[in-house]
Amino acid sequence: MPNIIKLATWNVNSARLRLPSIERFIKEESPDVLGLQEIKCQEDQFPFEAFHALGYEHIHVAGQKGYHGAATVSKLPMTRMDTDFCPLGHARHVSSQITANKHNFEFHNFYIPAGGDVADPVVNDKFQHKLDFIAAMTNYFTQRAAKGDDRLVLVGDFNIAPGEHDVWGHKQLLKVVSHTPLEVEVLARLQNTYGFIDCSRRHIDDAEKLYSWWSYRARDVMKSNRGRRLDHIWVSPALAGAVDTLGRDGHAIHVPCRIWDKPSDHVPMTQLIDLSKI
DNA sequence: ATGGTCGACTTTCGA
């Protein structure tokens, strides 16, 4: 087992329909652990065999019929954790304790609610649900943070682009769900519980545009390039050294996946973790 | 200019 492992996250918008693309991504990038969101199937419909054939022996699925859903597939041994964040009972999260070279870390895979169209919790239940879901995460990690120096990885589709250069047009999107000041604030509050490190910005300047999602509705999606950085990989401070070994080269947002055949509207991202530094 | 497109599973919802 090498000392450097690769973690990945991808909102695939249907695990079954996207399976050929997922297989291609795995062959190109060989992640050791891959968190999937929006699998859009029940657990018994998840393509376990395809992942087993690619060496992912360990699979945790939180599925439901038709909508949402998260799954984590891993080459490394995992133990399922018992956590719950969704007030509506949606399958939007799966937490796993992972063992790598005798080191343990937790891998929390999230699909935070998108929040509907109107950025007002009074008139839009979906926006309120998004805030409630993030509040449940914040409560959980606040309690955890009081106890010690845990090795945590949080990944997934957070459905919030926090920074000015995490969207194609900051001013144009200030009232658009995913980039409102209120969402940015509650995400920062979640991040502050542990002082989570935003891996995409660890070695890339805040002024550089970074996107992980582009609407299906856009024409000439890559030419117009009206993207948002909705997907995230965060690590707790105990893993800071483990993400710094390779600097900027340790992280990647795999933009070309957006123009593969039958693409997801999100692209995957990867982060290397140097186990010798934990 | 306020559309437009996906995917699952229905005659519509969530994104």
PDB file of C-alpha atoms (C1' of nucleotides) in Angstrom:
ATOM      1  CA  MET A   1       0.000   0.000   0.000  1.00  0.00           C
ATOM      2  CA  PRO A   2       1.500   3.332  -1.045  1.00  0.00           C
ATOM      3  CA  ASN A   3       1.586   6.133   1.475  1.00  0.00           C
ATOM      4  CA  ILE A   4      -0.347   8.506  -0.762  1.00  0.00           C
ATOM      5  CA  ILE A   5      -3.998   7.752  -1.416  1.00  0.00           C
ATOM      6  CA  LYS A   6      -6.459   9.520  -3.684  1.00  0.00           C
ATOM      7  CA  LEU A   7      -9.939  10.630  -2.605  1.00  0.00           C
ATOM      8  CA  ALA A   8     -12.637  11.694  -5.045  1.00  0.00           C
ATOM      9  CA  THR A   9     -16.155  13.118  -5.079  1.00  0.00           C
ATOM     10  CA  TRP A  10     -18.682  13.367  -7.899  1.00  0.00           C
ATOM     11  CA  ASN A  11     -22.343  14.252  -8.223  1.00  0.00           C
ATOM     12  CA  VAL A  12     -23.158  11.827 -11.018  1.00  0.00           C
ATOM     13  CA  ASN A  13     -26.885  12.569 -11.490  1.00  0.00           C
ATOM     14  CA  SER A  14     -27.890   8.875 -11.703  1.00  0.00           C
ATOM     15  CA  ALA A  15     -25.396   6.135 -10.868  1.00  0.00           C
ATOM     16  CA  ARG A  16     -27.023   3.717 -13.287  1.00  0.00           C
ATOM     17  CA  LEU A  17     -27.172   5.989 -16.326  1.00  0.00           C
ATOM     18  CA  ARG A  18     -23.709   7.400 -15.630  1.00  0.00           C
ATOM     19  CA  LEU A  19     -22.007   4.061 -15.003  1.00  0.00           C
ATOM     20  CA  PRO A  20     -19.949   4.104 -18.232  1.00  0.00           C
ATOM     21  CA  SER A  21     -18.619   7.569 -17.387  1.00  0.00           C
ATOM     22  CA  ILE A  22     -17.877   6.555 -13.808  1.00  0.00           C
ATOM     23  CA  GLU A  23     -15.945   3.530 -15.066  1.00  0.00           C
ATOM     24  CA  ARG A  24     -13.969   5.748 -17.446  1.00  0.00           C
ATOM     25  CA  PHE A  25     -13.163   8.196 -14.647  1.00  0.00           C
ATOM     26  CA  ILE A  26     -12.042   5.367 -12.384  1.00  0.00           C
ATOM     27  CA  LYS A  27      -9.774   3.927 -15.075  1.00  0.00           C
ATOM     28  CA  GLU A  28      -8.213   7.343 -15.690  1.00  0.00           C
ATOM     29  CA  GLU A  29      -7.833   8.476 -12.084  1.00  0.00           C
ATOM     30  CA  SER A  30      -7.874   5.324  -9.933  1.00  0.00           C
ATOM     31  CA  PRO A  31      -9.243   6.921  -6.778  1.00  0.00           C
ATOM     32  CA  ASP A  32      -8.956   4.796  -3.629  1.00  0.00           C
ATOM     33  CA  VAL A  33     -12.199   6.223  -2.249  1.00  0.00           C
ATOM     34  CA  LEU A  34     -14.971   7.782  -4.323  1.00  0.00           C
ATOM     35  CA  GLY A  35     -18.000   9.569  -2.902  1.00  0.00           C
ATOM     36  CA  LEU A  36     -20.955   9.697  -5.274  1.00  0.00           C
ATOM     37  CA  GLN A  37     -24.002  11.920  -4.933  1.00  0.00           C
ATOM     38  CA  GLU A  38     -27.388  11.977  -6.634  1.00  0.00           C
ATOM     39  CA  ILE A  39     -27.242   8.281  -7.389  1.00  0.00           C
ATOM     40  CA  LYS A  40     -31.034   8.409  -7.924  1.00  0.00           C
ATOM     41  CA  CYS A  41     -31.711   4.803  -7.014  1.00  0.00           C
ATOM     42  CA  GLN A  42     -32.536   2.531  -4.149  1.00  0.00           C
ATOM     43  CA  GLU A  43     -29.758   0.547  -2.544  1.00  0.00           C
ATOM     44  CA  ASP A  44     -30.784  -2.706  -4.253  1.00  0.00           C
ATOM     45  CA  GLN A  45     -30.578  -0.986  -7.647  1.00  0.00           C
ATOM     46  CA  PHE A  46     -27.013   0.246  -7.131  1.00  0.00           C
ATOM     47  CA  PRO A  47     -24.486  -1.338  -9.549  1.00  0.00           C
ATOM     48  CA  PHE A  48     -22.422  -3.118  -6.883  1.00  0.00           C
ATOM     49  CA  GLU A  49     -20.984  -5.680  -9.305  1.00  0.00           C
ATOM     50  CA  ALA A  50     -19.499  -3.065 -11.623  1.00  0.00           C
ATOM     51  CA  PHE A  51     -17.614  -1.489  -8.714  1.00  0.00           C
ATOM     52  CA  HIS A  52     -16.505  -4.840  -7.316  1.00  0.00           C
ATOM     53  CA  ALA A  53     -15.061  -5.657 -10.736  1.00  0.00           C
ATOM     54  CA  LEU A  54     -12.980  -2.455 -10.584  1.00  0.00           C
ATOM     55  CA  GLY A  55     -11.574  -3.312  -7.166  1.00  0.00           C
ATOM     56  CA  TYR A  56     -13.972  -1.406  -4.937  1.00  0.00           C
ATOM     57  CA  GLU A  57     -14.745  -4.097  -2.460  1.00  0.00           C
ATOM     58  CA  HIS A  58     -16.214  -1.814   0.179  1.00  0.00           C
ATOM     59  CA  ILE A  59     -19.431   0.047  -0.640  1.00  0.00           C
ATOM     60  CA  HIS A  60     -21.798   2.062   1.531  1.00  0.00           C
ATOM     61  CA  VAL A  61     -25.065   3.175  -0.052  1.00  0.00           C
ATOM     62  CA  ALA A  62     -27.771   5.525   1.194  1.00  0.00           C
ATOM     63  CA  GLY A  63     -30.411   5.183  -1.486  1.00  0.00           C
ATOM     64  CA  GLN A  64     -34.016   6.129  -2.113  1.00  0.00           C
ATOM     65  CA  LYS A  65     -36.397   5.734  -5.027  1.00  0.00           C
ATOM     66  CA  GLY A  66     -35.864   8.170  -7.866  1.00  0.00           C
ATOM     67  CA  TYR A  67     -34.254  11.064  -6.061  1.00  0.00           C
ATOM     68  CA  HIS A  68     -31.080  12.090  -4.218  1.00  0.00           C
ATOM     69  CA  GLY A  69     -28.960   9.301  -2.739  1.00  0.00           C
ATOM     70  CA  ALA A  70     -25.269   9.022  -1.834  1.00  0.00           C
ATOM     71  CA  ALA A  71     -22.793   6.169  -2.055  1.00  0.00           C
ATOM     72  CA  THR A  72     -19.166   5.740  -1.099  1.00  0.00           C
ATOM     73  CA  VAL A  73     -17.104   3.095  -2.876  1.00  0.00           C
ATOM     74  CA  SER A  74     -13.672   2.221  -1.550  1.00  0.00           C
ATOM     75  CA  LYS A  75     -10.660  -0.005  -2.096  1.00  0.00           C
ATOM     76  CA  LEU A  76      -9.842   0.520   1.583  1.00  0.00           C
ATOM     77  CA  PRO A  77     -11.742  -1.143   4.422  1.00  0.00           C
ATOM     78  CA  MET A  78     -14.641   0.922   5.742  1.00  0.00           C
ATOM     79  CA  THR A  79     -17.008   0.809   8.704  1.00  0.00           C
ATOM     80  CA  ARG A  80     -20.375   2.503   8.350  1.00  0.00           C
ATOM     81  CA  MET A  81     -21.108   5.294  10.810  1.00  0.00           C
ATOM     82  CA  ASP A  82     -24.542   6.037  12.192  1.00  0.00           C
ATOM     83  CA  THR A  83     -25.324   9.671  11.429  1.00  0.00           C
ATOM     84  CA  ASP A  84     -28.416  11.564  10.325  1.00  0.00           C
ATOM     85  CA  PHE A  85     -28.721  15.145   9.120  1.00  0.00           C
ATOM     86  CA  CYS A  86     -31.836  15.356   6.967  1.00  0.00           C
ATOM     87  CA  PRO A  87     -35.012  16.636   8.679  1.00  0.00           C
ATOM     88  CA  LEU A  88     -37.093  15.198   5.817  1.00  0.00           C
ATOM     89  CA  GLY A  89     -35.458  11.780   5.877  1.00  0.00           C
ATOM     90  CA  HIS A  90     -33.956  12.049   2.391  1.00  0.00           C
ATOM     91  CA  ALA A  91     -30.966   9.860   1.530  1.00  0.00           C
ATOM     92  CA  ARG A  92     -28.421  12.625   1.275  1.00  0.00           C
ATOM     93  CA  HIS A  93     -25.503  11.439   3.314  1.00  0.00           C
ATOM     94  CA  VAL A  94     -23.291   8.480   4.136  1.00  0.00           C
ATOM     95  CA  SER A  95     -20.463   8.462   6.692  1.00  0.00           C
ATOM     96  CA  SER A  96     -17.687   5.917   6.805  1.00  0.00           C
ATOM     97  CA  GLN A  97     -14.672   5.258   8.947  1.00  0.00           C
ATOM     98  CA  ILE A  98     -11.787   4.238   6.700  1.00  0.00           C
ATOM     99  CA  THR A  99      -8.594   2.408   7.534  1.00  0.00           C
ATOM    100  CA  ALA A 100      -5.477   3.005   5.432  1.00  0.00           C
ATOM    101  CA  ASN A 101      -2.037   1.759   6.448  1.00  0.00           C
ATOM    102  CA  LYS A 102      -3.231   1.428  10.024  1.00  0.00           C
ATOM    103  CA  HIS A 103      -4.351   5.051  10.006  1.00  0.00           C
ATOM    104  CA  ASN A 104      -8.001   5.886  10.480  1.00  0.00           C
ATOM    105  CA  PHE A 105      -9.946   8.767   9.076  1.00  0.00           C
ATOM    106  CA  GLU A 106     -13.605   9.525   8.550  1.00  0.00           C
ATOM    107  CA  PHE A 107     -15.118  10.122   5.131  1.00  0.00           C
ATOM    108  CA  HIS A 108     -18.397  12.053   5.249  1.00  0.00           C
ATOM    109  CA  ASN A 109     -20.168  12.128   1.902  1.00  0.00           C
ATOM    110  CA  PHE A 110     -22.878  14.805   1.569  1.00  0.00           C
ATOM    111  CA  TYR A 111     -25.515  15.871  -0.863  1.00  0.00           C
ATOM    112  CA  ILE A 112     -26.780  19.119   0.657  1.00  0.00           C
ATOM    113  CA  PRO A 113     -30.249  20.124  -0.619  1.00  0.00           C
ATOM    114  CA  ALA A 114     -30.176  22.477  -3.603  1.00  0.00           C
ATOM    115  CA  GLY A 115     -32.716  24.777  -1.983  1.00  0.00           C
ATOM    116  CA  GLY A 116     -35.251  25.553  -4.719  1.00  0.00           C
ATOM    117  CA  ASP A 117     -35.525  28.739  -6.722  1.00  0.00           C
ATOM    118  CA  VAL A 118     -36.355  31.518  -4.251  1.00  0.00           C
ATOM    119  CA  ALA A 119     -33.727  32.524  -1.698  1.00  0.00           C
ATOM    120  CA  ASP A 120     -36.234  33.153   1.089  1.00  0.00           C
ATOM    121  CA  PRO A 121     -36.914  30.531   3.760  1.00  0.00           C
ATOM    122  CA  VAL A 122     -40.296  32.099   4.586  1.00  0.00           C
ATOM    123  CA  VAL A 123     -41.850  31.444   1.189  1.00  0.00           C
ATOM    124  CA  ASN A 124     -39.645  28.558   0.024  1.00  0.00           C
ATOM    125  CA  ASP A 125     -39.687  25.345   2.063  1.00  0.00           C
ATOM    126  CA  LYS A 126     -36.798  23.930   0.062  1.00  0.00           C
ATOM    127  CA  PHE A 127     -34.563  26.820   1.038  1.00  0.00           C
ATOM    128  CA  GLN A 128     -35.536  26.382   4.688  1.00  0.00           C
ATOM    129  CA  HIS A 129     -34.757  22.681   4.369  1.00  0.00           C
ATOM    130  CA  LYS A 130     -31.310  23.489   3.012  1.00  0.00           C
ATOM    131  CA  LEU A 131     -30.629  25.771   5.992  1.00  0.00           C
ATOM    132  CA  ASP A 132     -31.963  23.142   8.423  1.00  0.00           C
ATOM    133  CA  PHE A 133     -29.775  20.436   6.903  1.00  0.00           C
ATOM    134  CA  ILE A 134     -26.662  22.608   7.213  1.00  0.00           C
ATOM    135  CA  ALA A 135     -27.658  23.521  10.779  1.00  0.00           C
ATOM    136  CA  ALA A 136     -27.841  19.805  11.657  1.00  0.00           C
ATOM    137  CA  MET A 137     -24.359  19.314  10.192  1.00  0.00           C
ATOM    138  CA  THR A 138     -23.091  22.314  12.150  1.00  0.00           C
ATOM    139  CA  ASN A 139     -24.561  20.991  15.407  1.00  0.00           C
ATOM    140  CA  TYR A 140     -23.001  17.581  14.851  1.00  0.00           C
ATOM    141  CA  PHE A 141     -19.537  18.865  14.024  1.00  0.00           C
ATOM    142  CA  THR A 142     -19.654  21.469  16.803  1.00  0.00           C
ATOM    143  CA  GLN A 143     -20.181  18.677  19.336  1.00  0.00           C
ATOM    144  CA  ARG A 144     -17.483  16.550  17.734  1.00  0.00           C
ATOM    145  CA  ALA A 145     -14.968  19.417  17.613  1.00  0.00           C
ATOM    146  CA  ALA A 146     -15.156  19.900  21.361  1.00  0.00           C
ATOM    147  CA  LYS A 147     -13.811  16.388  21.918  1.00  0.00           C
ATOM    148  CA  GLY A 148     -10.557  16.454  20.035  1.00  0.00           C
ATOM    149  CA  ASP A 149      -8.309  16.468  17.053  1.00  0.00           C
ATOM    150  CA  ASP A 150     -10.140  14.166  14.664  1.00  0.00           C
ATOM    151  CA  ARG A 151      -9.092  13.249  11.145  1.00  0.00           C
ATOM    152  CA  LEU A 152     -12.146  14.117   9.083  1.00  0.00           C
ATOM    153  CA  VAL A 153     -12.807  14.443   5.380  1.00  0.00           C
ATOM    154  CA  LEU A 154     -16.046  16.058   4.221  1.00  0.00           C
ATOM    155  CA  VAL A 155     -16.849  15.774   0.539  1.00  0.00           C
ATOM    156  CA  GLY A 156     -19.768  16.226  -1.748  1.00  0.00           C
ATOM    157  CA  ASP A 157     -22.180  18.477  -3.504  1.00  0.00           C
ATOM    158  CA  PHE A 158     -22.684  21.249  -0.959  1.00  0.00           C
ATOM    159  CA  ASN A 159     -24.795  23.267  -3.428  1.00  0.00           C
ATOM    160  CA  ILE A 160     -23.094  26.480  -2.279  1.00  0.00           C
ATOM    161  CA  ALA A 161     -20.426  28.431  -4.151  1.00  0.00           C
ATOM    162  CA  PRO A 162     -18.942  30.533  -1.358  1.00  0.00           C
ATOM    163  CA  GLY A 163     -16.386  32.784  -3.006  1.00  0.00           C
ATOM    164  CA  GLU A 164     -16.631  35.644  -5.440  1.00  0.00           C
ATOM    165  CA  HIS A 165     -14.554  33.630  -7.905  1.00  0.00           C
ATOM    166  CA  ASP A 166     -16.432  30.404  -7.275  1.00  0.00           C
ATOM    167  CA  VAL A 167     -19.101  31.709  -9.676  1.00  0.00           C
ATOM    168  CA  TRP A 168     -19.003  33.159 -13.175  1.00  0.00           C
ATOM    169  CA  GLY A 169     -20.627  36.402 -12.043  1.00  0.00           C
ATOM    170  CA  HIS A 170     -20.615  37.400  -8.384  1.00  0.00           C
ATOM    171  CA  LYS A 171     -22.966  40.385  -8.709  1.00  0.00           C
ATOM    172  CA  GLN A 172     -25.326  38.558 -11.048  1.00  0.00           C
ATOM    173  CA  LEU A 173     -25.700  35.651  -8.612  1.00  0.00           C
ATOM    174  CA  LEU A 174     -25.971  37.404  -5.249  1.00  0.00           C
ATOM    175  CA  LYS A 175     -29.716  36.678  -5.130  1.00  0.00           C
ATOM    176  CA  VAL A 176     -29.471  33.288  -6.796  1.00  0.00           C
ATOM    177  CA  VAL A 177     -29.732  30.252  -4.537  1.00  0.00           C
ATOM    178  CA  SER A 178     -26.226  28.754  -4.108  1.00  0.00           C
ATOM    179  CA  HIS A 179     -24.424  32.102  -3.828  1.00  0.00           C
ATOM    180  CA  THR A 180     -26.529  34.247  -1.470  1.00  0.00           C
ATOM    181  CA  PRO A 181     -24.787  35.937   1.489  1.00  0.00           C
ATOM    182  CA  LEU A 182     -26.945  33.906   3.902  1.00  0.00           C
ATOM    183  CA  GLU A 183     -25.818  30.582   2.422  1.00  0.00           C
ATOM    184  CA  VAL A 184     -22.196  31.708   2.352  1.00  0.00           C
ATOM    185  CA  GLU A 185     -22.518  32.656   6.027  1.00  0.00           C
ATOM    186  CA  VAL A 186     -24.038  29.356   7.168  1.00  0.00           C
ATOM    187  CA  LEU A 187     -21.435  27.427   5.179  1.00  0.00           C
ATOM    188  CA  ALA A 188     -18.677  29.456   6.856  1.00  0.00           C
ATOM    189  CA  ARG A 189     -20.207  28.658  10.239  1.00  0.00           C
ATOM    190  CA  LEU A 190     -20.098  24.945   9.384  1.00  0.00           C
ATOM    191  CA  GLN A 191     -16.517  25.281   8.187  1.00  0.00           C
ATOM    192  CA  ASN A 192     -15.507  27.057  11.389  1.00  0.00           C
ATOM    193  CA  THR A 193     -16.641  24.189  13.641  1.00  0.00           C
ATOM    194  CA  TYR A 194     -13.366  22.353  13.038  1.00  0.00           C
ATOM    195  CA  GLY A 195     -11.611  24.965  10.978  1.00  0.00           C
ATOM    196  CA  PHE A 196     -12.048  22.708   7.951  1.00  0.00           C
ATOM    197  CA  ILE A 197      -9.601  23.293   5.116  1.00  0.00           C
ATOM    198  CA  ASP A 198     -11.154  23.902   1.699  1.00  0.00           C
ATOM    199  CA  CYS A 199      -8.861  21.726  -0.424  1.00  0.00           C
ATOM    200  CA  SER A 200      -9.734  23.436  -3.719  1.00  0.00           C
ATOM    201  CA  ARG A 201      -8.442  26.745  -2.347  1.00  0.00           C
ATOM    202  CA  ARG A 202      -5.567  25.409  -0.235  1.00  0.00           C
ATOM    203  CA  HIS A 203      -2.997  25.987  -2.971  1.00  0.00           C
ATOM    204  CA  ILE A 204      -5.009  28.023  -5.476  1.00  0.00           C
ATOM    205  CA  ASP A 205      -5.505  31.767  -5.083  1.00  0.00           C
ATOM    206  CA  ASP A 206      -9.013  33.007  -4.224  1.00  0.00           C
ATOM    207  CA  ALA A 207      -8.927  35.247  -7.316  1.00  0.00           C
ATOM    208  CA  GLU A 208      -8.649  32.292  -9.712  1.00  0.00           C
ATOM    209  CA  LYS A 209     -11.995  31.141 -11.121  1.00  0.00           C
ATOM    210  CA  LEU A 210     -12.881  27.568 -10.132  1.00  0.00           C
ATOM    211  CA  TYR A 211     -16.067  25.758 -11.135  1.00  0.00           C
ATOM    212  CA  SER A 212     -17.325  22.209 -10.667  1.00  0.00           C
ATOM    213  CA  TRP A 213     -20.874  22.590 -12.083  1.00  0.00           C
ATOM    214  CA  TRP A 214     -22.379  24.010 -15.255  1.00  0.00           C
ATOM    215  CA  SER A 215     -26.124  24.050 -15.986  1.00  0.00           C
ATOM    216  CA  TYR A 216     -27.557  21.629 -18.515  1.00  0.00           C
ATOM    217  CA  ARG A 217     -29.548  24.571 -19.862  1.00  0.00           C
ATOM    218  CA  ALA A 218     -26.554  26.510 -21.074  1.00  0.00           C
ATOM    219  CA  ARG A 219     -25.724  26.556 -24.754  1.00  0.00           C
ATOM    220  CA  ASP A 220     -22.035  26.111 -25.600  1.00  0.00           C
ATOM    221  CA  VAL A 221     -21.475  25.190 -21.988  1.00  0.00           C
ATOM    222  CA  MET A 222     -17.678  25.357 -22.019  1.00  0.00           C
ATOM    223  CA  LYS A 223     -17.542  28.406 -24.286  1.00  0.00           C
ATOM    224  CA  SER A 224     -19.935  30.487 -22.185  1.00  0.00           C
ATOM    225  CA  ASN A 225     -18.361  28.928 -19.059  1.00  0.00           C
ATOM    226  CA  ARG A 226     -21.034  30.115 -16.656  1.00  0.00           C
ATOM    227  CA  GLY A 227     -20.074  27.706 -13.902  1.00  0.00           C
ATOM    228  CA  ARG A 228     -20.187  27.523 -10.130  1.00  0.00           C
ATOM    229  CA  ARG A 229     -18.018  25.699  -7.573  1.00  0.00           C
ATOM    230  CA  LEU A 230     -20.712  23.725  -5.754  1.00  0.00           C
ATOM    231  CA  ASP A 231     -18.645  20.635  -4.932  1.00  0.00           C
ATOM    232  CA  HIS A 232     -16.126  20.529  -2.144  1.00  0.00           C
ATOM    233  CA  ILE A 233     -13.475  18.496  -0.379  1.00  0.00           C
ATOM    234  CA  TRP A 234     -12.770  19.674   3.145  1.00  0.00           C
ATOM    235  CA  VAL A 235     -10.342  18.195   5.672  1.00  0.00           C
ATOM    236  CA  SER A 236      -9.940  18.864   9.372  1.00  0.00           C
ATOM    237  CA  PRO A 237      -6.712  20.556  10.521  1.00  0.00           C
ATOM    238  CA  ALA A 238      -5.324  17.175  11.609  1.00  0.00           C
ATOM    239  CA  LEU A 239      -5.023  16.369   7.886  1.00  0.00           C
ATOM    240  CA  ALA A 240      -3.504  19.690   6.790  1.00  0.00           C
ATOM    241  CA  GLY A 241      -0.028  18.252   6.389  1.00  0.00           C
ATOM    242  CA  ALA A 242      -1.422  15.295   4.497  1.00  0.00           C
ATOM    243  CA  VAL A 243      -2.869  17.535   1.754  1.00  0.00           C
ATOM    244  CA  ASP A 244       0.174  19.791   1.473  1.00  0.00           C
ATOM    245  CA  THR A 245       2.801  17.290   0.351  1.00  0.00           C
ATOM    246  CA  LEU A 246       2.133  17.730  -3.346  1.00  0.00           C
ATOM    247  CA  GLY A 247       0.825  21.278  -3.165  1.00  0.00           C
ATOM    248  CA  ARG A 248      -1.331  22.366  -6.032  1.00  0.00           C
ATOM    249  CA  ASP A 249      -0.698  19.098  -7.873  1.00  0.00           C
ATOM    250  CA  GLY A 250      -2.414  17.205  -5.090  1.00  0.00           C
ATOM    251  CA  HIS A 251      -5.807  18.560  -6.057  1.00  0.00           C
ATOM    252  CA  ALA A 252      -7.766  18.474  -9.308  1.00  0.00           C
ATOM    253  CA  ILE A 253     -11.166  19.501 -10.622  1.00  0.00           C
ATOM    254  CA  HIS A 254     -11.734  17.315 -13.655  1.00  0.00           C
ATOM    255  CA  VAL A 255     -13.377  19.871 -15.913  1.00  0.00           C
ATOM    256  CA  PRO A 256     -13.194  17.893 -19.201  1.00  0.00           C
ATOM    257  CA  CYS A 257     -15.699  15.372 -17.791  1.00  0.00           C
ATOM    258  CA  ARG A 258     -18.393  18.019 -18.356  1.00  0.00           C
ATOM    259  CA  ILE A 259     -18.197  17.461 -22.115  1.00  0.00           C
ATOM    260  CA  TRP A 260     -17.977  13.687 -22.142  1.00  0.00           C
ATOM    261  CA  ASP A 261     -20.879  11.853 -23.779  1.00  0.00           C
ATOM    262  CA  LYS A 262     -24.016  11.985 -21.626  1.00  0.00           C
ATOM    263  CA  PRO A 263     -22.318  14.129 -18.967  1.00  0.00           C
ATOM    264  CA  SER A 264     -23.373  14.856 -15.436  1.00  0.00           C
ATOM    265  CA  ASP A 265     -23.838  18.583 -14.823  1.00  0.00           C
ATOM    266  CA  HIS A 266     -21.129  18.236 -12.140  1.00  0.00           C
ATOM    267  CA  VAL A 267     -17.522  17.154 -12.651  1.00  0.00           C
ATOM    268  CA  PRO A 268     -15.484  15.036 -10.232  1.00  0.00           C
ATOM    269  CA  MET A 269     -12.672  16.359  -8.104  1.00  0.00           C
ATOM    270  CA  THR A 270      -9.774  14.537  -6.466  1.00  0.00           C
ATOM    271  CA  GLN A 271      -7.438  15.138  -3.548  1.00  0.00           C
ATOM    272  CA  LEU A 272      -4.278  13.263  -2.633  1.00  0.00           C
ATOM    273  CA  ILE A 273      -3.715  12.421   1.043  1.00  0.00           C
ATOM    274  CA  ASP A 274      -0.195  11.656   2.264  1.00  0.00           C
ATOM    275  CA  LEU A 275      -0.644   9.079   4.989  1.00  0.00           C
ATOM    276  CA  SER A 276       2.946   9.497   6.141  1.00  0.00           C
ATOM    277  CA  LYS A 277       1.959  12.982   7.365  1.00  0.00           C
ATOM    278  CA  ILE A 278      -0.841  11.934   9.670  1.00  0.00           C
TER     279      ILE A 278
ATOM    280  C1'  DA B   1     -34.384  38.117 -23.162  1.00  0.00           C
ATOM    281  C1'  DT B   2     -36.458  35.306 -17.691  1.00  0.00           C
ATOM    282  C1'  DG B   3     -35.931  30.870 -21.844  1.00  0.00           C
ATOM    283  C1'  DG B   4     -33.317  26.823 -21.604  1.00  0.00           C
ATOM    284  C1'  DT B   5     -32.097  20.651 -20.186  1.00  0.00           C
ATOM    285  C1'  DC B   6     -31.592  16.660 -17.750  1.00  0.00           C
ATOM    286  C1'  DG B   7     -33.187  11.918 -15.093  1.00  0.00           C
ATOM    287  C1'  DA B   8     -36.562   9.039 -12.767  1.00  0.00           C
ATOM    288  C1'  DC B   9     -40.927   7.981 -13.120  1.00  0.00           C
ATOM    289  C1'  DT B  10     -44.707  10.005 -13.708  1.00  0.00           C
ATOM    290  C1'  DT B  11     -48.299  12.564 -16.162  1.00  0.00           C
ATOM    291  C1'  DT B  12     -44.571  15.919 -12.532  1.00  0.00           C
ATOM    292  C1'  DC B  13     -40.872  16.761  -9.593  1.00  0.00           C
ATOM    293  C1'  DG B  14     -36.293  17.940  -8.249  1.00  0.00           C
ATOM    294  C1'  DA B  15     -32.266  19.847  -9.859  1.00  0.00           C
TER     295       DA B  15
END
